[in-house]
Rosetta silent file (secondary structure, phi, psi, omega in degrees, C-alpha in Angstrom):
SEQUENCE: MTPEQMAQAAEAHGAPPPRTLDAIDQDILKILQADGRASIRSVAERVHVSRANAYARINRLVEDGVIRGFGARVDHERAGHGTSAYITLNIVQNTWRTVREQLRRLPGASHMALVGGDFDVLLLVHTPDNRALRELVLTRLQSIPEVLGTRTLLVFEEEDLEPGS
SCORE:     score description
SCORE:     0.000 S_00000001
   1 L     0.000  133.099  153.655   -9.549  -15.221   15.723 S_00000001
   2 L   -83.790  178.007 -166.428   -8.395  -18.084   14.730 S_00000001
   3 H   -70.898  -47.648  172.903   -6.739  -19.245   11.793 S_00000001
   4 H   -47.663  -45.316  171.272   -9.698  -21.418   10.357 S_00000001
   5 H   -50.994  -50.532 -171.038  -11.801  -18.036   11.471 S_00000001
   6 H   -90.611    5.043  178.165   -9.682  -16.230    9.273 S_00000001
   7 H   -76.498  -81.526  168.907   -9.687  -18.213    6.611 S_00000001
   8 H   -48.846  -46.989  165.029  -13.542  -18.365    6.258 S_00000001
   9 H   -62.317  -26.946  166.871  -13.568  -14.656    6.625 S_00000001
  10 H   -60.643  -59.019 -164.338  -11.044  -14.214    3.749 S_00000001
  11 H   -72.021    2.950  156.484  -12.948  -16.410    1.523 S_00000001
  12 H   -56.326  -57.175  178.440  -16.122  -14.423    2.613 S_00000001
  13 L   -69.082   -5.249 -170.460  -14.491  -11.416    1.123 S_00000001
  14 L    93.441   -5.763 -176.465  -13.209  -13.266   -1.877 S_00000001
  15 L  -107.687  121.861 -174.812   -9.788  -13.828   -0.915 S_00000001
  16 L   -58.989  120.092  177.137   -7.804  -16.802   -0.849 S_00000001
  17 L   -37.604  133.244 -176.853   -7.472  -18.003    2.738 S_00000001
  18 L   -46.934  145.692 -159.769   -4.125  -16.823    4.408 S_00000001
  19 L  -127.020  130.922  170.725   -1.201  -19.278    3.675 S_00000001
  20 L   -79.382  131.405 -155.539    1.333  -20.072    6.462 S_00000001
  21 L  -103.601  124.772  179.289    4.506  -19.172    4.813 S_00000001
  22 L  -107.105 -173.846 -140.961    7.730  -21.206    5.751 S_00000001
  23 H   -84.792  -41.654 -179.838   11.258  -19.743    6.354 S_00000001
  24 H   -50.091  -56.973 -161.076   12.300  -20.224    2.207 S_00000001
  25 H   -48.168  -49.107 -168.893    8.866  -18.369    1.347 S_00000001
  26 H   -56.007  -41.779 -166.798   10.050  -15.530    4.307 S_00000001
  27 H   -89.619  -34.370  174.704   13.315  -15.166    2.895 S_00000001
  28 H   -77.766  -28.197  158.436   12.177  -14.879   -1.117 S_00000001
  29 H   -58.736  -26.985  167.884    9.849  -12.207    0.134 S_00000001
  30 H   -68.397  -37.141 -171.768   12.784  -10.570    1.597 S_00000001
  31 H   -76.538  -47.703  176.450   14.945  -10.592   -1.365 S_00000001
  32 H   -52.065  -49.745 -174.381   11.788   -9.605   -3.827 S_00000001
  33 H   -66.066  -52.466 -173.810   11.094   -6.327   -1.221 S_00000001
  34 H   -64.780  -22.873 -164.890   14.594   -5.535   -1.528 S_00000001
  35 L  -160.766   95.706  149.456   15.362   -5.865   -5.437 S_00000001
  36 L   -75.204    3.165  142.459   12.287   -6.817   -7.333 S_00000001
  37 L   -42.769  -42.127 -162.117   14.351   -7.221  -10.286 S_00000001
  38 L   -55.987  138.005  178.290   16.277  -10.215   -8.901 S_00000001
  39 L   -46.538  137.563  156.435   16.488  -13.052  -11.434 S_00000001
  40 H   -45.800  -56.802  175.043   14.614  -16.416  -10.406 S_00000001
  41 H   -51.199  -55.189  175.854   18.076  -17.932  -10.352 S_00000001
  42 H   -19.761  -73.642  171.020   19.286  -15.316   -8.663 S_00000001
  43 H   -38.108  -57.263 -175.870   16.806  -16.001   -6.020 S_00000001
  44 H   -39.381  -59.647 -168.411   17.254  -19.866   -6.138 S_00000001
  45 H   -66.837  -16.513 -177.723   20.886  -19.549   -5.345 S_00000001
  46 H   -86.319  -36.699 -166.806   20.129  -17.045   -2.160 S_00000001
  47 H  -105.630    2.361 -179.712   17.422  -19.488   -0.798 S_00000001
  48 L    79.210   13.917 -170.066   18.995  -22.997   -1.520 S_00000001
  49 L  -134.679  170.497  178.479   16.354  -24.474   -4.090 S_00000001
  50 L   -65.374 -177.857 -177.725   16.141  -25.184   -7.393 S_00000001
  51 H   -76.446  -54.066 -176.843   15.242  -22.919   -9.916 S_00000001
  52 H   -56.728  -24.870  166.904   12.099  -24.412  -10.650 S_00000001
  53 H   -79.351  -17.165  173.521   11.176  -24.376   -7.126 S_00000001
  54 H   -70.043  -34.588  178.456   12.006  -21.010   -6.511 S_00000001
  55 H   -69.710  -47.202  176.360    9.680  -20.062   -9.643 S_00000001
  56 H   -55.172  -35.833 -163.743    6.795  -22.148   -8.245 S_00000001
  57 H   -84.603  -69.324 -164.104    7.043  -20.864   -4.863 S_00000001
  58 H   -57.135  -46.431  179.522    6.938  -16.958   -6.235 S_00000001
  59 H   -58.647  -46.075  175.073    3.824  -17.721   -8.776 S_00000001
  60 H   -45.926  -61.916 -179.221    2.195  -19.296   -5.670 S_00000001
  61 H   -39.967  -45.040  174.821    3.039  -16.393   -3.647 S_00000001
  62 H   -51.642  -67.114  178.417    1.571  -14.278   -6.465 S_00000001
  63 H   -53.908  -42.332  174.697   -1.622  -16.406   -6.781 S_00000001
  64 H   -79.838   -5.861  169.921   -2.412  -16.590   -3.165 S_00000001
  65 L    97.958   11.257  172.066   -2.112  -12.505   -3.184 S_00000001
  66 L   -80.780  -28.506  157.726    0.800  -12.377   -0.860 S_00000001
  67 L   -70.763   95.817  163.723    3.082  -10.798   -3.826 S_00000001
  68 L  -101.453   11.591  169.604    0.474   -8.026   -5.293 S_00000001
  69 L   159.610  155.513  179.710    2.701   -6.768   -7.559 S_00000001
  70 L  -117.443  124.223  172.962    6.033   -5.676   -8.466 S_00000001
  71 L  -158.279  174.768 -169.574    7.246   -1.949   -8.899 S_00000001
  72 L   -62.465  127.441  145.618    9.770    1.035   -8.612 S_00000001
  73 L   -60.155  143.715 -168.420   10.203    2.964   -5.263 S_00000001
  74 L  -128.338  136.459  165.277   10.039    6.308   -6.300 S_00000001
  75 L  -101.347  102.005 -147.902   11.558    9.382   -4.896 S_00000001
  76 L   -57.899  -31.815  152.433    8.551   11.615   -5.278 S_00000001
  77 L   -25.951  -85.345 -159.112   10.956   15.035   -4.970 S_00000001
  78 L   -65.559  -10.423 -165.053   13.239   14.051   -7.790 S_00000001
  79 L  -112.116   12.692 -177.307   10.037   12.728   -9.572 S_00000001
  80 L    56.693   24.873 -171.380    8.760   16.394   -9.413 S_00000001
  81 L  -113.265   63.440  168.804    6.138   15.800   -6.626 S_00000001
  82 L   -68.913  -12.955  176.171    8.108   17.851   -3.976 S_00000001
  83 E  -110.370  125.532  171.465    4.922   18.278   -1.292 S_00000001
  84 E  -132.154  164.700  158.166    3.692   15.438    0.322 S_00000001
  85 E  -167.183  148.682  166.435    1.577   15.390    3.294 S_00000001
  86 E   -64.395  125.536 -168.418   -0.594   13.236    5.614 S_00000001
  87 E  -134.207  120.263  158.463   -4.358   14.432    5.410 S_00000001
  88 E   -83.441  157.759 -166.829   -6.901   12.829    7.892 S_00000001
  89 E  -143.138  120.980  171.116  -10.190   12.355    7.000 S_00000001
  90 E   -87.531  123.154 -165.738  -13.648   12.280    9.107 S_00000001
  91 E  -134.675  157.706 -165.937  -16.313   10.732    6.945 S_00000001
  92 L   -52.359  150.797 -176.059  -19.998   10.091    7.115 S_00000001
  93 L   -80.002  150.980  173.578  -20.282    6.348    9.132 S_00000001
  94 L    77.134   19.145 -157.849  -20.730    3.702    7.000 S_00000001
  95 L  -104.920   -7.881 -176.347  -19.218    5.497    3.715 S_00000001
  96 H   -38.839  -59.130 -175.316  -15.984    3.977    3.390 S_00000001
  97 H   -50.702  -49.600 -155.391  -16.326    1.708   -0.034 S_00000001
  98 H   -78.784  -34.189 -179.758  -17.848    5.150   -1.641 S_00000001
  99 H   -90.574  -23.594  177.215  -14.790    7.743   -0.594 S_00000001
 100 H   -60.558  -51.668 -173.096  -12.255    4.711   -0.836 S_00000001
 101 H   -65.804  -48.358 -170.910  -13.512    4.628   -4.698 S_00000001
 102 H   -94.082   -8.530  165.025  -13.051    8.540   -5.188 S_00000001
 103 H   -81.261  -33.180  164.762   -9.793    8.812   -3.210 S_00000001
 104 H   -25.167  -52.789 -178.693   -8.562    6.136   -5.512 S_00000001
 105 L   -69.387   -9.370 -160.938   -9.029    8.783   -8.224 S_00000001
 106 L   -74.406  116.852 -163.522   -7.350   11.700   -6.665 S_00000001
 107 L   -70.427  126.976 -176.645   -4.305   12.597   -8.493 S_00000001
 108 L   110.281  -20.021 -160.788   -1.141   12.024   -6.128 S_00000001
 109 E   -65.825  125.621 -155.765   -2.905    9.823   -3.792 S_00000001
 110 E  -101.769  -69.832 -152.100   -0.029    7.263   -2.514 S_00000001
 111 E  -148.431  122.464  163.667   -1.600    5.208    0.276 S_00000001
 112 E   -96.097  123.333  164.519   -4.992    4.973    2.146 S_00000001
 113 E  -142.470  146.890  138.773   -6.108    3.332    5.321 S_00000001
 114 E   -78.080  134.907 -151.628   -9.151    3.242    7.402 S_00000001
 115 L  -132.649  169.169 -171.735   -8.279    3.570   10.716 S_00000001
 116 L  -126.964  132.275 -179.767   -9.943    3.507   14.313 S_00000001
 117 L   154.643 -134.557 -176.389   -9.079    6.721   16.557 S_00000001
 118 L   -93.312  -10.385  178.765   -9.930   10.510   16.364 S_00000001
 119 L  -115.814  174.449  179.433  -10.131    9.994   12.498 S_00000001
 120 L  -123.069  -37.650 -175.386  -11.645    7.607    9.987 S_00000001
 121 E  -110.529  115.428 -166.705   -9.321    7.987    7.056 S_00000001
 122 E  -128.789  124.428  163.298   -5.415    8.779    6.906 S_00000001
 123 E  -148.481  135.701 -171.004   -4.201    9.327    3.206 S_00000001
 124 E   -74.069  142.582  165.584   -0.824    9.910    1.991 S_00000001
 125 E  -154.853  131.293 -162.456   -0.442   12.368   -1.080 S_00000001
 126 E  -110.996  123.626 -174.087    2.482   13.633   -3.261 S_00000001
 127 E  -121.597 -176.171  167.756    1.592   16.897   -5.340 S_00000001
 128 L   -98.577   15.099  177.808    4.325   19.196   -7.081 S_00000001
 129 L  -173.746  162.763  166.883    3.535   21.922   -5.157 S_00000001
 130 H   -80.536   -6.135  172.646    1.605   23.739   -2.139 S_00000001
 131 H   -88.049  -20.390  177.763   -0.573   25.064   -4.180 S_00000001
 132 H   -71.908  -60.796 -171.134   -1.560   21.832   -6.062 S_00000001
 133 H   -53.118  -44.202  179.333   -2.039   20.336   -2.250 S_00000001
 134 H   -59.498  -33.296  177.430   -4.297   23.123   -1.561 S_00000001
 135 H   -73.709  -40.700  175.502   -6.283   22.566   -4.711 S_00000001
 136 H   -61.501  -51.313 -177.534   -6.278   18.945   -4.002 S_00000001
 137 H   -89.148  -35.021 -164.604   -7.632   19.307   -0.360 S_00000001
 138 H   -84.272  -13.320 -170.329  -10.101   22.555   -0.341 S_00000001
 139 H  -124.908  -49.488 -179.752  -11.503   21.727   -3.807 S_00000001
 140 H   -66.359  -56.796 -170.633  -11.261   17.781   -4.563 S_00000001
 141 H   -60.351  -55.022  178.714  -11.321   16.488   -1.096 S_00000001
 142 L   -64.171  -32.540  166.756  -13.763   19.008    0.918 S_00000001
 143 L   -44.561  -27.859 -158.292  -15.888   18.361   -2.340 S_00000001
 144 L   -80.023  108.313 -159.262  -16.623   14.903   -1.641 S_00000001
 145 L   -60.915  -25.527 -179.550  -20.042   14.803    0.280 S_00000001
 146 L   -86.802  -14.443  172.312  -19.113   12.054    2.576 S_00000001
 147 E   -99.190  121.983  179.562  -16.200   13.736    4.046 S_00000001
 148 E   -72.009  -42.323  167.496  -16.956   15.815    7.179 S_00000001
 149 E  -165.719 -177.708 -162.741  -13.806   17.302    7.550 S_00000001
 150 E  -137.879  149.375  167.832  -10.148   17.142    6.687 S_00000001
 151 E  -127.102  118.584 -176.565   -6.587   17.858    8.719 S_00000001
 152 E   -73.442  131.861 -173.886   -3.615   18.591    6.707 S_00000001
 153 E  -145.926  117.046 -174.275   -0.249   17.290    8.201 S_00000001
 154 E   -92.080  120.149 -166.784    2.555   18.672    5.770 S_00000001
 155 L   -88.782  115.532  178.098    5.704   15.903    5.582 S_00000001
 156 L   -84.168  -41.500 -170.052    8.860   18.151    5.928 S_00000001
 157 L  -157.953  129.779 -157.899   10.882   14.773    5.304 S_00000001
 158 L  -137.237  166.088  178.630   10.324   11.292    4.836 S_00000001
 159 L  -164.926  131.764 -159.278   12.022    8.002    4.480 S_00000001
 160 L   -78.701  147.978  163.934   10.736    4.538    3.185 S_00000001
 161 L   -95.547    4.664 -160.186   11.737    1.545    5.934 S_00000001
 162 L   -62.181  170.280  166.829   11.193   -1.175    3.251 S_00000001
 163 L   -74.533  163.875 -176.422   14.228   -3.492    2.892 S_00000001
 164 L    79.410   -5.946  176.074   16.358   -2.308    0.268 S_00000001
 165 L   -70.946    0.000    0.000   15.538    1.318    0.459 S_00000001
């Protein structure tokens, strides 16, 4: 797909077209991924631009949807969610949007993706314990009419690979 076609596809879905990021924008993203609380002054100094330029660039990255938000990286076990699992789902064809809305409301749902392969959806959940995980899978997920089947993969250990983790 050409850059023009990507821009047209993004506009058709209500998103701004992708923007080409220069080396300074890339450096700003790396800094903010490692420390979302970095000050504008600190970012500006590290990428060798003025504070006004850094501020404008960060605002543009936010407005363009490149930066989707700022948040904390959580140690789920220390936060009382000691059980994590990836759950694969097979769903009725063409029901992704309906299923996605229901998955967003699940307690402990952390990440979801529509994928190609042996299953349709990959869902990451964090629950207090195995009993809560069992309830989530057997009661909540399997009661969604569009879900044809699930498979649960228990996480024994996990590590974020994001900068600053």
